[in-house]
Coordinates of C-alpha atoms in Angstrom, one line a residue:
M58 CA 127.7 -45.5 67.2
N59 CA 127.3 -48.6 69.2
R60 CA 124.4 -49.7 71.1
Q61 CA 125.6 -48.6 74.4
T62 CA 126.1 -45.0 73.3
I63 CA 122.7 -44.9 71.9
M64 CA 121.1 -46.3 75.1
L65 CA 123.2 -43.8 77.2
L66 CA 122.3 -40.9 75.0
T67 CA 118.4 -42.0 75.0
F68 CA 118.6 -42.4 78.8
S69 CA 120.2 -39.0 79.2
V70 CA 117.6 -37.3 77.0
L71 CA 114.8 -39.0 78.9
L72 CA 116.3 -38.1 82.2
M73 CA 116.8 -34.5 81.0
I74 CA 113.1 -34.4 79.8
G75 CA 112.1 -35.8 83.2
V76 CA 114.2 -33.2 85.1
I77 CA 112.8 -30.3 82.9
G78 CA 109.3 -31.6 83.2
F79 CA 109.7 -32.2 87.0
S80 CA 111.0 -28.6 87.3
F81 CA 108.1 -27.1 85.3
V82 CA 105.4 -29.1 86.9
L83 CA 106.6 -29.1 90.6
L84 CA 109.5 -26.9 91.3
I85 CA 108.7 -23.6 89.5
P86 CA 105.1 -23.4 90.9
K87 CA 106.2 -24.4 94.3
G88 CA 109.1 -21.8 94.1
K89 CA 106.7 -19.1 93.2
E90 CA 104.4 -20.1 96.0
Y91 CA 107.3 -20.2 98.4
R92 CA 108.3 -16.6 97.4
T93 CA 104.9 -15.4 98.0
L94 CA 104.7 -17.2 101.4
R95 CA 108.1 -16.0 102.3
L96 CA 107.0 -12.3 101.6
E97 CA 103.9 -12.8 103.6
S98 CA 106.0 -14.3 106.4
K99 CA 108.3 -11.3 106.4
K100 CA 105.3 -8.9 106.5
E101 CA 103.8 -10.9 109.4
F102 CA 107.2 -10.8 111.3
Q103 CA 107.4 -7.1 110.8
K104 CA 103.9 -6.8 112.2
L105 CA 105.0 -9.1 115.2
D106 CA 108.1 -7.0 115.8
F107 CA 106.0 -3.8 115.7
A108 CA 103.5 -5.4 118.1
Q109 CA 106.2 -6.7 120.4
N110 CA 108.0 -3.2 120.5
R111 CA 104.6 -1.6 121.3
H112 CA 103.9 -4.2 123.9
D113 CA 107.3 -3.5 125.4
E114 CA 106.9 0.2 125.4
V115 CA 103.5 -0.2 127.1
A116 CA 104.7 -2.6 129.6
N117 CA 107.6 -0.3 130.5
R118 CA 105.3 2.7 130.8
L119 CA 102.9 0.6 133.0
K120 CA 105.8 -0.3 135.3
E121 CA 106.9 3.4 135.5
L122 CA 103.3 4.4 136.4
Q123 CA 103.0 1.6 139.0
V124 CA 106.3 2.8 140.6
Q125 CA 105.2 6.5 140.5
N126 CA 101.7 5.7 141.7
K127 CA 102.5 2.8 144.1
R128 CA 101.0 4.7 147.2
M129 CA 97.7 5.4 145.3
I130 CA 97.4 1.8 144.0
T131 CA 98.0 0.5 147.5
A132 CA 95.5 3.1 149.0
F133 CA 92.9 2.2 146.4
N134 CA 93.2 -1.5 147.4
T135 CA 93.2 -0.8 151.2
P136 CA 89.9 -1.5 152.8
F137 CA 88.3 1.5 154.5
H138 CA 87.1 1.0 158.1
P139 CA 85.1 4.1 159.5
E140 CA 86.0 3.1 163.1
R141 CA 89.7 3.1 162.3
F142 CA 89.5 6.3 160.5
E143 CA 87.7 7.9 163.6
K144 CA 90.3 6.4 165.9
Q145 CA 93.2 7.6 163.7
Y146 CA 91.9 11.3 163.3
R147 CA 90.1 11.8 166.5
K148 CA 93.3 13.5 168.1
E149 CA 92.8 16.3 165.6
F150 CA 89.3 17.1 166.9
D151 CA 87.3 16.9 170.1
D152 CA 84.4 15.2 168.4
L153 CA 84.6 13.3 165.1
Y154 CA 81.7 11.3 163.6
L155 CA 81.3 9.6 160.4
T156 CA 78.1 8.5 159.0
E157 CA 77.6 6.8 155.6
V158 CA 75.4 8.7 153.2
T159 CA 73.6 6.6 150.6
T160 CA 73.5 8.5 147.2
F161 CA 72.3 7.7 143.8
D162 CA 75.6 8.6 142.2
S163 CA 77.6 6.0 143.9
N164 CA 78.6 3.4 141.3
G165 CA 80.0 0.8 143.8
T166 CA 83.6 2.2 143.5
F167 CA 83.2 4.7 146.3
R168 CA 81.4 5.4 149.4
T169 CA 80.2 8.7 150.7
Y170 CA 80.5 9.6 154.4
E171 CA 79.3 12.8 156.3
V172 CA 81.9 13.9 158.7
N173 CA 81.0 16.1 161.7
A174 CA 83.8 17.4 163.8
T175 CA 84.3 19.8 166.7
S176 CA 87.6 21.6 167.6
K177 CA 88.7 23.9 170.4
I178 CA 90.6 26.4 168.2
T179 CA 90.2 30.0 167.1
S180 CA 91.2 29.3 163.5
P181 CA 90.7 26.5 161.1
Q182 CA 94.4 25.6 161.2
S183 CA 93.9 22.1 162.7
F184 CA 91.4 21.3 160.1
Y185 CA 93.9 22.2 157.4
H186 CA 96.5 19.9 159.2
F187 CA 93.8 17.2 159.2
L188 CA 93.4 17.5 155.4
E189 CA 97.1 17.3 154.9
N190 CA 97.2 14.1 157.0
V191 CA 94.3 12.6 155.0
N192 CA 96.0 13.3 151.8
Q193 CA 99.1 11.5 153.3
G194 CA 96.7 8.6 154.6
E195 CA 96.5 5.2 153.5
W196 CA 93.0 5.6 151.7
I197 CA 92.0 7.6 148.7
I198 CA 89.7 10.3 150.2
R199 CA 88.1 13.3 148.4
V200 CA 86.8 16.1 150.6
N201 CA 83.9 17.7 149.0
F202 CA 83.3 21.4 149.2
P203 CA 81.7 23.5 150.6
I204 CA 83.1 23.0 154.1
H205 CA 80.9 24.5 156.8
F206 CA 82.6 26.3 159.7
E207 CA 80.4 27.5 162.6
R208 CA 81.8 29.5 165.6
D209 CA 80.5 28.3 168.9
G210 CA 82.2 30.3 171.7
D211 CA 85.9 29.2 171.7
K212 CA 85.1 26.1 169.5
I213 CA 84.8 25.9 165.7
R214 CA 82.4 23.4 164.3
S215 CA 83.1 22.0 160.9
S216 CA 80.9 19.8 158.7
F217 CA 81.7 18.5 155.3
T218 CA 81.3 15.4 153.1
M219 CA 84.1 13.1 151.8
R220 CA 84.2 10.3 149.4
V221 CA 86.4 7.3 150.1
Y222 CA 87.4 5.7 146.9
N223 CA 87.8 1.9 147.4
N224 CA 88.0 -1.2 145.2
E225 CA 84.6 -2.8 146.1
G226 CA 86.1 -6.3 146.0
T227 CA 88.8 -5.2 148.4
Q228 CA 86.1 -3.9 150.7
Q229 CA 84.4 -7.2 150.8
E230 CA 87.8 -9.0 151.4
G231 CA 88.6 -6.6 154.2
S232 CA 85.3 -7.3 155.8
K233 CA 85.9 -11.0 155.6
K234 CA 89.4 -10.6 157.2
E235 CA 88.0 -8.4 159.9
S236 CA 85.1 -10.8 160.7
Q237 CA 87.7 -13.7 160.9
K238 CA 89.8 -12.0 163.5

């Protein structure tokens, strides 16, 4: 064997030992770490996909509910003005008065009003018509029972309380807009 062959063989053996050493020292441990990180990454992507699907389902359900309950959402955000309420429903009654009642069960999301009304009728039919109109109105109103009817000649007097559910922030914004006009 000549010297060139021995040098080439020695260099090849050293190169092979270097490659094998490099593989055992760096590549194999990093490969194991890469595999574990890849598995963790897959798990995280699965969790992300699940969370994204859940988010999309909830967002779609929210949109459906917003479409179905658009009138109620708008009504909840519409400021309540007792004067406007009286003006709008006065045609149903001869006399219609609202007075705000302060109660301890008010938590800031609704206001309670005492409604006193007098009608020239022989039956409470106009009162039920009034209730239907309130139900179709622009505010969320709950009429509390009992409703007191009292006959006075050809008139029927009714007295009841109602709660007007209203977003308190909207109420303040509405008051500011009214004062600016």
